[in-house]
Amino acid sequence: MLNKKWQAGLLVGTLLLGLLSGCGGAKEQTAQGESGQEGNKINLRLYTYGTEEAYNWKETLAAYEAKTPGVTIELVQLSEKGDTQEAFKKLDLEAASSAQMDILMFSDPAGYAQRVALGMAEPLDEYIAKDGFSVEEDYKVDTRLDGKVYALPGKFNPWYVLLNKDHLKEAGLAVPTDWTWDDYADYAKKLTQGEGSAKRYGTYFHGPQGGGWLEFLKLKMANQPQDTDFLKADGTSNLDNPTFRETLELRVRMEKEDQSSVPYTDMISQKLNYRTQFFNQSASMITIGSWMNTEIGGTDKVPLEFEVAVAPFPKNKEGDPTGLTPVTTDYVAVAAKSKHKEEAYKFVRWYTTEGQVVQGKNIPAWQGVKSEQVEKIIDTILAGTKSPEKVDKKSLIDTLVASKASAIVPPAPYQAEVYEAINEEYEKLILGNQDIDQTIRNSQERVNKIIESNQK
């Protein structure tokens, strides 16, 4: 069961937020009123961090409304720039207010688990049983928490590596199709050029930072079949896993010895972004999630002025299976406070299946989309970019087809605390204030204390 002490603490915080929002922070209700119903028409409010550019909301929601007469979907945009941290803050304020909420989207496992612990999402097991399907068979991502399903997965975004193909040609390097982290480090070293302010780095790692983007401290953990996170499935620490040490060693080696990755201090002090680092050619490679498919050919804001290729997430050693990679998804849930839960569930089920195809912006987590359909989806996605002809489409498709999710570790409700602690210890390491042994020891001690305090 989700920890009661932790849940109670968050509930108190939510109530305090509710008092604050009651002093002028809450949104005005829609014309339909709190119930979201006017006559025989039902209006459902969908809370999302997804932008129109990345999610094609107008066409997607119009398709559902045409299919389901009498139901309208009202989009509540939580961040104009798709900033998930900003969106979570606004979502929590809305949840603490009297605002009507029907459908919620969460961007990561930890954020999903935390808000389930707060009681924000309705269990969907009864609806799923009535529909006669299982999440494990119908979707590529299992969203269970404590044995219950609180959300269905939308997109299927495996992580991959984007490469500046022009820079590869200059260095005499081929587009990788099966490589290791040692190969990655070697590529980064060969791609690094120049000095000082004119220096071009071989790669850029966009994390960790502020307890987020911890994927960049799991580089050698995340491509394993099991135990791919800092916590194991049973809730115990996984920091004694040798791949955690190996990831720290890789990061230190590339930044301090090879000097082939953008310094952590630059990332933090200059508030660097992975998009601009790659598209303005300050870094030749970035390891990132395939949500970038919608931007890979360049956009109005960030144009593509070179040829780009895609490579699979590197593996640890030659004999390891190719394609195992971290996978991100949208967790699409029914709000517990919704007065139209069944209608909201029907939208969630449609959106995470047929709706993903209509949306045409991502590879769906739905198993109903076959691998042979990937090319058509990719063509649709690339057509929405400014320079699709500059994308090595074959390398993109080959990488996506080969990608497969490692066993996903169900997130603990206190996972954000774990991430923050490890982030802080990594900063001490990369800033030269402690060595790798001390970093692992301190991280282990802090994580064990967090686990113990949440089990009382």
Short mmCIF file of C-alpha atoms in Angstrom, two decimals:
data_model
loop_
_atom_site.label_atom_id
_atom_site.label_comp_id
_atom_site.label_asym_id
_atom_site.label_seq_id
_atom_site.Cartn_x
_atom_site.Cartn_y
_atom_site.Cartn_z
CA MET A 1 0.00 0.00 0.00
CA LEU A 2 1.08 3.61 -0.55
CA ASN A 3 2.70 4.99 2.59
CA LYS A 4 0.18 6.69 4.86
CA LYS A 5 2.64 9.05 6.49
CA TRP A 6 3.85 10.27 3.12
CA GLN A 7 0.32 10.54 1.77
CA ALA A 8 -0.88 12.50 4.78
CA GLY A 9 1.98 14.97 4.47
CA LEU A 10 1.18 15.64 0.85
CA LEU A 11 -2.50 15.95 1.64
CA VAL A 12 -1.76 18.68 4.20
CA GLY A 13 0.31 20.47 1.55
CA THR A 14 -2.54 20.19 -0.90
CA LEU A 15 -5.02 21.62 1.59
CA LEU A 16 -2.70 24.56 2.18
CA LEU A 17 -2.52 25.11 -1.55
CA GLY A 18 -6.30 25.01 -1.60
CA LEU A 19 -6.45 27.84 0.93
CA LEU A 20 -4.05 29.88 -1.18
CA SER A 21 -5.94 29.23 -4.38
CA GLY A 22 -9.16 30.21 -2.60
CA CYS A 23 -7.64 33.65 -2.12
CA GLY A 24 -7.71 34.35 -5.83
CA GLY A 25 -5.60 31.63 -7.47
CA ALA A 26 -8.41 29.34 -8.65
CA LYS A 27 -9.63 29.45 -12.25
CA GLU A 28 -13.13 30.57 -13.10
CA GLN A 29 -15.47 27.71 -13.86
CA THR A 30 -16.56 26.98 -17.39
CA ALA A 31 -19.95 28.07 -18.70
CA GLN A 32 -21.24 24.58 -18.00
CA GLY A 33 -20.57 25.00 -14.30
CA GLU A 34 -18.79 22.68 -11.92
CA SER A 35 -20.52 19.56 -13.19
CA GLY A 36 -19.47 20.18 -16.78
CA GLN A 37 -22.97 19.38 -18.04
CA GLU A 38 -25.37 21.56 -19.99
CA GLY A 39 -28.62 19.89 -20.90
CA ASN A 40 -27.76 16.54 -22.47
CA LYS A 41 -24.24 17.64 -23.41
CA ILE A 42 -21.24 16.68 -21.31
CA ASN A 43 -18.09 18.80 -21.25
CA LEU A 44 -14.92 17.05 -20.09
CA ARG A 45 -11.88 19.06 -19.04
CA LEU A 46 -8.51 17.63 -20.10
CA TYR A 47 -5.47 18.90 -18.18
CA THR A 48 -2.25 18.58 -20.12
CA TYR A 49 1.32 19.88 -20.46
CA GLY A 50 1.32 18.93 -24.16
CA THR A 51 1.52 21.78 -26.65
CA GLU A 52 -0.53 22.02 -29.85
CA GLU A 53 2.67 21.70 -31.87
CA ALA A 54 3.67 18.46 -30.16
CA TYR A 55 0.20 16.92 -29.70
CA ASN A 56 -2.04 18.08 -32.55
CA TRP A 57 -4.86 18.66 -30.07
CA LYS A 58 -7.32 20.48 -32.34
CA GLU A 59 -7.54 17.66 -34.87
CA THR A 60 -7.41 14.92 -32.22
CA LEU A 61 -10.15 16.31 -30.00
CA ALA A 62 -12.31 17.21 -33.00
CA ALA A 63 -12.09 13.58 -34.14
CA TYR A 64 -13.30 12.33 -30.77
CA GLU A 65 -16.14 14.84 -30.59
CA ALA A 66 -17.27 13.79 -34.09
CA LYS A 67 -17.20 10.14 -32.98
CA THR A 68 -18.96 10.84 -29.68
CA PRO A 69 -21.92 13.23 -30.14
CA GLY A 70 -22.94 15.01 -26.96
CA VAL A 71 -19.42 15.03 -25.48
CA THR A 72 -17.01 17.94 -25.82
CA ILE A 73 -13.41 18.03 -24.63
CA GLU A 74 -12.12 21.28 -23.16
CA LEU A 75 -8.34 21.57 -23.26
CA VAL A 76 -6.70 23.10 -20.19
CA GLN A 77 -3.17 24.03 -21.22
CA LEU A 78 -0.85 23.95 -18.19
CA SER A 79 2.29 25.18 -19.93
CA GLU A 80 2.53 27.03 -23.23
CA LYS A 81 6.07 25.74 -23.76
CA GLY A 82 5.43 22.16 -22.64
CA ASP A 83 7.38 22.57 -19.40
CA THR A 84 6.35 19.57 -17.30
CA GLN A 85 7.57 21.03 -13.98
CA GLU A 86 5.52 24.20 -14.52
CA ALA A 87 2.56 22.04 -15.54
CA PHE A 88 2.75 19.88 -12.40
CA LYS A 89 2.73 22.97 -10.16
CA LYS A 90 -0.36 24.35 -11.88
CA LEU A 91 -2.06 20.96 -11.87
CA ASP A 92 -1.56 20.62 -8.10
CA LEU A 93 -3.06 24.08 -7.54
CA GLU A 94 -6.07 23.20 -9.68
CA ALA A 95 -6.54 19.91 -7.82
CA ALA A 96 -6.63 21.79 -4.52
CA SER A 97 -9.26 24.22 -5.83
CA SER A 98 -12.90 23.67 -6.76
CA ALA A 99 -12.08 23.51 -10.47
CA GLN A 100 -13.75 20.82 -12.56
CA MET A 101 -11.24 18.13 -13.53
CA ASP A 102 -12.02 15.07 -15.63
CA ILE A 103 -8.92 13.84 -17.49
CA LEU A 104 -5.32 14.25 -16.30
CA MET A 105 -2.01 13.67 -18.05
CA PHE A 106 1.18 12.92 -16.10
CA SER A 107 4.58 13.06 -17.78
CA ASP A 108 6.73 10.66 -15.75
CA PRO A 109 6.44 7.66 -13.40
CA ALA A 110 7.42 9.57 -10.24
CA GLY A 111 4.97 12.41 -10.87
CA TYR A 112 2.28 9.86 -11.68
CA ALA A 113 2.92 7.85 -8.50
CA GLN A 114 2.95 10.94 -6.28
CA ARG A 115 -0.40 12.17 -7.54
CA VAL A 116 -1.96 8.74 -7.28
CA ALA A 117 -0.86 8.76 -3.63
CA LEU A 118 -2.67 12.07 -3.23
CA GLY A 119 -5.88 10.47 -4.50
CA MET A 120 -6.01 12.57 -7.67
CA ALA A 121 -6.58 9.64 -10.06
CA GLU A 122 -9.44 7.14 -10.20
CA PRO A 123 -8.63 3.38 -10.35
CA LEU A 124 -9.54 2.07 -13.80
CA ASP A 125 -9.54 -1.68 -13.12
CA GLU A 126 -13.33 -2.06 -13.13
CA TYR A 127 -13.66 -0.20 -16.44
CA ILE A 128 -10.85 -2.29 -17.96
CA ALA A 129 -12.43 -5.55 -16.75
CA LYS A 130 -15.73 -4.47 -18.27
CA ASP A 131 -13.99 -3.74 -21.59
CA GLY A 132 -12.31 -7.15 -21.44
CA PHE A 133 -8.64 -6.33 -22.06
CA SER A 134 -5.43 -6.35 -20.04
CA VAL A 135 -2.92 -3.53 -19.93
CA GLU A 136 0.02 -5.94 -20.34
CA GLU A 137 -1.40 -7.35 -23.58
CA ASP A 138 -2.81 -4.16 -25.10
CA TYR A 139 0.04 -1.77 -24.29
CA LYS A 140 3.85 -1.77 -24.36
CA VAL A 141 4.00 -0.04 -20.96
CA ASP A 142 2.55 -1.44 -17.72
CA THR A 143 1.15 1.42 -15.62
CA ARG A 144 0.23 -0.54 -12.48
CA LEU A 145 0.82 0.89 -9.04
CA ASP A 146 0.29 -1.38 -6.05
CA GLY A 147 -1.53 -3.80 -8.33
CA LYS A 148 -4.01 -1.23 -9.63
CA VAL A 149 -4.21 0.68 -12.91
CA TYR A 150 -4.71 4.44 -12.51
CA ALA A 151 -3.77 5.50 -16.04
CA LEU A 152 -3.34 4.16 -19.56
CA PRO A 153 -0.19 4.94 -21.57
CA GLY A 154 -0.34 7.22 -24.60
CA LYS A 155 2.85 7.53 -26.62
CA PHE A 156 5.79 5.11 -26.72
CA ASN A 157 8.96 7.18 -26.61
CA PRO A 158 12.12 5.12 -26.40
CA TRP A 159 15.35 7.01 -25.82
CA TYR A 160 17.87 7.22 -28.63
CA VAL A 161 20.87 9.26 -29.78
CA LEU A 162 20.58 12.15 -32.23
CA LEU A 163 23.72 12.80 -34.26
CA ASN A 164 24.86 15.66 -36.47
CA LYS A 165 25.50 13.70 -39.67
CA ASP A 166 27.61 16.53 -41.14
CA HIS A 167 29.95 16.32 -38.15
CA LEU A 168 30.13 12.53 -38.52
CA LYS A 169 31.21 12.88 -42.15
CA GLU A 170 33.88 15.44 -41.19
CA ALA A 171 35.28 13.02 -38.60
CA GLY A 172 35.02 9.99 -40.89
CA LEU A 173 32.53 8.25 -38.60
CA ALA A 174 29.64 6.04 -39.68
CA VAL A 175 26.10 6.28 -38.29
CA PRO A 176 26.08 3.67 -35.47
CA THR A 177 23.56 0.86 -35.66
CA ASP A 178 24.82 -1.23 -32.72
CA TRP A 179 27.26 0.32 -30.27
CA THR A 180 28.44 0.50 -26.66
CA TRP A 181 28.95 3.37 -24.22
CA ASP A 182 32.69 3.04 -24.83
CA ASP A 183 31.98 3.58 -28.54
CA TYR A 184 29.81 6.57 -27.63
CA ALA A 185 32.62 8.10 -25.57
CA ASP A 186 35.06 7.48 -28.43
CA TYR A 187 32.72 9.20 -30.92
CA ALA A 188 32.29 12.16 -28.55
CA LYS A 189 36.05 12.56 -28.24
CA LYS A 190 36.56 12.48 -32.01
CA LEU A 191 33.70 14.92 -32.61
CA THR A 192 34.99 17.51 -30.12
CA GLN A 193 36.71 20.47 -31.77
CA GLY A 194 38.09 23.93 -30.91
CA GLU A 195 38.83 25.69 -27.65
CA GLY A 196 37.26 28.23 -25.30
CA SER A 197 34.04 29.93 -26.38
CA ALA A 198 34.45 28.50 -29.90
CA LYS A 199 34.60 24.90 -28.66
CA ARG A 200 32.22 22.36 -30.12
CA TYR A 201 31.57 19.43 -27.81
CA GLY A 202 31.02 15.85 -28.88
CA THR A 203 27.97 15.49 -26.66
CA TYR A 204 25.67 17.19 -24.17
CA PHE A 205 23.94 15.54 -21.20
CA HIS A 206 20.85 17.45 -20.04
CA GLY A 207 20.90 16.30 -16.47
CA PRO A 208 20.57 15.66 -13.68
CA GLN A 209 19.18 18.97 -12.49
CA GLY A 210 16.93 19.90 -9.60
CA GLY A 211 15.93 16.30 -8.97
CA GLY A 212 14.86 15.87 -12.60
CA TRP A 213 16.43 14.32 -15.69
CA LEU A 214 17.93 11.54 -13.58
CA GLU A 215 18.01 9.38 -16.71
CA PHE A 216 21.47 10.86 -17.22
CA LEU A 217 22.69 9.15 -14.05
CA LYS A 218 21.24 5.81 -15.17
CA LEU A 219 22.93 5.56 -18.56
CA LYS A 220 24.40 2.12 -17.83
CA MET A 221 21.54 0.99 -15.62
CA ALA A 222 18.67 1.77 -17.96
CA ASN A 223 19.67 -0.58 -20.80
CA GLN A 224 19.49 -3.71 -18.65
CA PRO A 225 16.59 -6.21 -18.71
CA GLN A 226 15.90 -5.77 -14.96
CA ASP A 227 16.66 -3.38 -12.06
CA THR A 228 16.89 -0.30 -14.24
CA ASP A 229 16.30 2.32 -11.54
CA PHE A 230 17.83 3.51 -8.28
CA LEU A 231 15.19 1.49 -6.41
CA LYS A 232 14.34 -2.15 -7.02
CA ALA A 233 10.81 -3.42 -7.50
CA ASP A 234 10.68 -4.39 -3.80
CA GLY A 235 11.47 -0.81 -2.80
CA THR A 236 15.06 -1.45 -1.64
CA SER A 237 18.07 0.50 -2.88
CA ASN A 238 19.73 -0.53 -6.13
CA LEU A 239 22.73 1.78 -5.73
CA ASP A 240 25.09 -1.14 -5.12
CA ASN A 241 24.43 -2.17 -8.71
CA PRO A 242 27.78 -1.89 -10.54
CA THR A 243 26.13 -0.07 -13.43
CA PHE A 244 25.51 2.94 -11.15
CA ARG A 245 29.24 3.25 -10.46
CA GLU A 246 29.99 2.70 -14.15
CA THR A 247 27.64 5.52 -15.12
CA LEU A 248 29.35 7.90 -12.70
CA GLU A 249 32.74 6.84 -14.06
CA LEU A 250 31.55 7.46 -17.62
CA ARG A 251 30.25 10.94 -16.82
CA VAL A 252 33.46 11.95 -14.98
CA ARG A 253 35.68 10.52 -17.69
CA MET A 254 33.89 12.30 -20.53
CA GLU A 255 33.68 15.68 -18.79
CA LYS A 256 36.95 15.81 -16.86
CA GLU A 257 39.38 13.61 -18.80
CA ASP A 258 38.19 13.59 -22.41
CA GLN A 259 36.56 17.04 -22.08
CA SER A 260 34.12 15.88 -24.74
CA SER A 261 30.85 16.68 -22.97
CA VAL A 262 29.49 20.12 -22.10
CA PRO A 263 30.53 20.93 -18.50
CA TYR A 264 27.84 20.48 -15.86
CA THR A 265 28.57 23.95 -14.50
CA ASP A 266 27.79 25.46 -17.92
CA MET A 267 24.51 23.55 -18.13
CA ILE A 268 23.37 24.84 -14.73
CA SER A 269 24.76 28.40 -14.76
CA GLN A 270 23.78 29.16 -18.35
CA LYS A 271 20.46 27.27 -18.15
CA LEU A 272 21.31 25.35 -21.31
CA ASN A 273 18.71 23.38 -23.24
CA TYR A 274 19.29 20.19 -25.18
CA ARG A 275 17.39 21.46 -28.23
CA THR A 276 19.50 24.55 -28.72
CA GLN A 277 22.74 22.73 -27.87
CA PHE A 278 22.07 20.26 -30.67
CA PHE A 279 20.34 22.40 -33.28
CA ASN A 280 22.79 25.31 -33.02
CA GLN A 281 25.56 22.70 -33.42
CA SER A 282 27.24 23.40 -30.08
CA ALA A 283 27.13 19.63 -29.45
CA SER A 284 27.34 16.89 -32.08
CA MET A 285 25.31 14.25 -30.23
CA ILE A 286 22.54 14.23 -27.64
CA THR A 287 20.99 11.26 -25.84
CA ILE A 288 17.30 12.05 -25.49
CA GLY A 289 13.77 10.67 -25.72
CA SER A 290 12.05 10.15 -29.06
CA TRP A 291 9.48 12.82 -28.26
CA MET A 292 12.00 14.72 -30.39
CA ASN A 293 10.52 12.99 -33.47
CA THR A 294 8.15 15.94 -33.87
CA GLU A 295 11.10 18.36 -33.90
CA ILE A 296 13.86 16.29 -35.47
CA GLY A 297 13.38 17.94 -38.87
CA GLY A 298 13.47 21.42 -37.34
CA THR A 299 10.71 23.86 -36.40
CA ASP A 300 10.02 27.56 -36.90
CA LYS A 301 11.58 28.26 -33.51
CA VAL A 302 14.54 25.89 -33.91
CA PRO A 303 15.42 25.29 -37.59
CA LEU A 304 17.52 22.36 -38.81
CA GLU A 305 20.54 23.51 -40.82
CA PHE A 306 22.39 20.20 -41.14
CA GLU A 307 21.67 16.53 -41.78
CA VAL A 308 20.62 14.53 -38.72
CA ALA A 309 20.83 10.78 -38.06
CA VAL A 310 19.57 8.55 -35.26
CA ALA A 311 21.32 5.72 -33.39
CA PRO A 312 20.03 3.28 -30.77
CA PHE A 313 20.64 3.78 -27.06
CA PRO A 314 24.15 2.39 -26.44
CA LYS A 315 24.61 -0.90 -24.62
CA ASN A 316 27.21 -1.65 -21.94
CA LYS A 317 29.19 -4.37 -23.66
CA GLU A 318 29.33 -6.17 -26.98
CA GLY A 319 27.36 -9.23 -25.91
CA ASP A 320 24.38 -7.29 -24.53
CA PRO A 321 21.11 -7.24 -26.50
CA THR A 322 20.60 -4.24 -28.79
CA GLY A 323 17.66 -1.92 -28.35
CA LEU A 324 16.99 -2.03 -24.59
CA THR A 325 16.35 1.56 -23.63
CA PRO A 326 14.48 3.81 -21.22
CA VAL A 327 10.94 4.48 -22.37
CA THR A 328 8.76 7.45 -21.52
CA THR A 329 5.03 7.71 -21.96
CA ASP A 330 2.07 9.90 -21.09
CA TYR A 331 0.07 8.54 -18.17
CA VAL A 332 -3.52 9.42 -19.05
CA ALA A 333 -5.86 9.21 -16.07
CA VAL A 334 -9.43 9.88 -15.00
CA ALA A 335 -9.61 12.52 -12.27
CA ALA A 336 -10.97 11.17 -8.99
CA LYS A 337 -13.06 14.33 -8.56
CA SER A 338 -14.70 14.00 -12.01
CA LYS A 339 -18.49 13.79 -12.02
CA HIS A 340 -18.36 11.99 -15.38
CA LYS A 341 -15.88 9.21 -14.75
CA GLU A 342 -17.29 6.74 -17.27
CA GLU A 343 -17.28 9.30 -20.08
CA ALA A 344 -13.79 10.38 -19.08
CA TYR A 345 -12.59 6.76 -19.12
CA LYS A 346 -14.04 6.22 -22.59
CA PHE A 347 -12.02 9.17 -23.84
CA VAL A 348 -8.86 7.88 -22.12
CA ARG A 349 -9.25 4.45 -23.75
CA TRP A 350 -9.92 5.98 -27.18
CA TYR A 351 -7.09 8.50 -26.91
CA THR A 352 -4.53 5.84 -25.92
CA THR A 353 -5.56 3.59 -28.84
CA GLU A 354 -7.19 5.01 -32.00
CA GLY A 355 -6.57 8.56 -30.82
CA GLN A 356 -2.81 8.07 -30.97
CA VAL A 357 -3.07 7.22 -34.66
CA VAL A 358 -5.29 10.25 -35.30
CA GLN A 359 -2.88 12.47 -33.40
CA GLY A 360 -0.04 11.25 -35.60
CA LYS A 361 2.71 12.80 -33.50
CA ASN A 362 4.21 9.80 -31.71
CA ILE A 363 4.65 6.06 -31.90
CA PRO A 364 1.78 4.74 -29.74
CA ALA A 365 2.23 2.49 -26.71
CA TRP A 366 -0.84 0.65 -28.00
CA GLN A 367 0.03 -2.83 -29.28
CA GLY A 368 -2.65 -2.49 -31.96
CA VAL A 369 -0.24 -0.44 -34.06
CA LYS A 370 2.01 -2.89 -35.92
CA SER A 371 5.69 -2.35 -36.63
CA GLU A 372 5.00 -2.13 -40.38
CA GLN A 373 2.88 0.94 -39.71
CA VAL A 374 5.76 2.79 -38.08
CA GLU A 375 7.07 4.18 -41.39
CA LYS A 376 3.69 5.72 -42.23
CA ILE A 377 3.48 7.30 -38.79
CA ILE A 378 7.04 8.62 -39.12
CA ASP A 379 6.22 10.12 -42.54
CA THR A 380 3.25 11.91 -40.97
CA ILE A 381 5.39 13.15 -38.08
CA LEU A 382 8.25 14.36 -40.28
CA ALA A 383 5.82 16.10 -42.65
CA GLY A 384 5.03 18.45 -39.78
CA THR A 385 8.65 19.59 -39.50
CA LYS A 386 10.37 22.28 -41.55
CA SER A 387 13.12 20.20 -43.20
CA PRO A 388 12.14 16.50 -43.23
CA GLU A 389 14.48 15.85 -46.17
CA LYS A 390 17.47 16.47 -43.88
CA VAL A 391 16.51 13.56 -41.61
CA ASP A 392 18.07 10.14 -42.19
CA LYS A 393 14.67 8.44 -42.08
CA LYS A 394 16.05 4.91 -42.36
CA SER A 395 18.22 5.33 -39.26
CA LEU A 396 15.21 6.74 -37.36
CA ILE A 397 12.85 3.91 -38.33
CA ASP A 398 15.45 1.19 -37.76
CA THR A 399 16.16 2.58 -34.29
CA LEU A 400 12.49 2.85 -33.31
CA VAL A 401 11.65 -0.66 -34.54
CA ALA A 402 14.64 -2.14 -32.69
CA SER A 403 13.86 -0.32 -29.44
CA LYS A 404 12.23 -2.18 -26.59
CA ALA A 405 11.48 -1.26 -23.02
CA SER A 406 13.40 -2.72 -20.12
CA ALA A 407 11.27 -4.07 -17.29
CA ILE A 408 9.77 -0.94 -15.78
CA VAL A 409 10.25 -0.66 -12.04
CA PRO A 410 7.00 0.56 -10.42
CA PRO A 411 7.88 3.99 -8.99
CA ALA A 412 7.78 4.51 -5.24
CA PRO A 413 5.69 7.48 -4.04
CA TYR A 414 8.87 8.93 -2.50
CA GLN A 415 10.90 8.49 -5.67
CA ALA A 416 11.27 12.25 -6.17
CA GLU A 417 13.04 12.44 -2.78
CA VAL A 418 15.43 9.70 -3.89
CA TYR A 419 16.15 11.51 -7.15
CA GLU A 420 16.84 14.79 -5.39
CA ALA A 421 19.26 13.19 -2.93
CA ILE A 422 21.23 11.43 -5.69
CA ASN A 423 21.24 14.61 -7.75
CA GLU A 424 22.79 16.53 -4.86
CA GLU A 425 25.50 13.90 -4.33
CA TYR A 426 26.32 13.88 -8.03
CA GLU A 427 26.81 17.65 -7.97
CA LYS A 428 29.38 17.26 -5.21
CA LEU A 429 31.18 14.72 -7.39
CA ILE A 430 31.17 16.63 -10.66
CA LEU A 431 32.14 19.88 -8.93
CA GLY A 432 35.18 18.14 -7.43
CA ASN A 433 34.05 18.11 -3.80
CA GLN A 434 34.04 14.32 -3.37
CA ASP A 435 35.17 11.22 -5.25
CA ILE A 436 33.07 8.41 -6.73
CA ASP A 437 33.40 6.15 -3.66
CA GLN A 438 32.15 8.91 -1.37
CA THR A 439 29.35 9.76 -3.80
CA ILE A 440 28.08 6.18 -3.83
CA ARG A 441 28.42 5.84 -0.04
CA ASN A 442 26.57 9.12 0.66
CA SER A 443 23.87 8.35 -1.89
CA GLN A 444 23.31 4.91 -0.40
CA GLU A 445 23.02 6.28 3.14
CA ARG A 446 20.61 9.05 2.15
CA VAL A 447 18.43 6.76 0.05
CA ASN A 448 18.20 4.15 2.80
CA LYS A 449 17.07 6.84 5.26
CA ILE A 450 14.37 7.97 2.82
CA ILE A 451 13.16 4.39 2.42
CA GLU A 452 13.11 3.80 6.20
CA SER A 453 11.23 7.03 6.95
CA ASN A 454 8.54 6.16 4.41
CA GLN A 455 8.03 2.63 5.77
CA LYS A 456 7.07 3.74 9.28
#
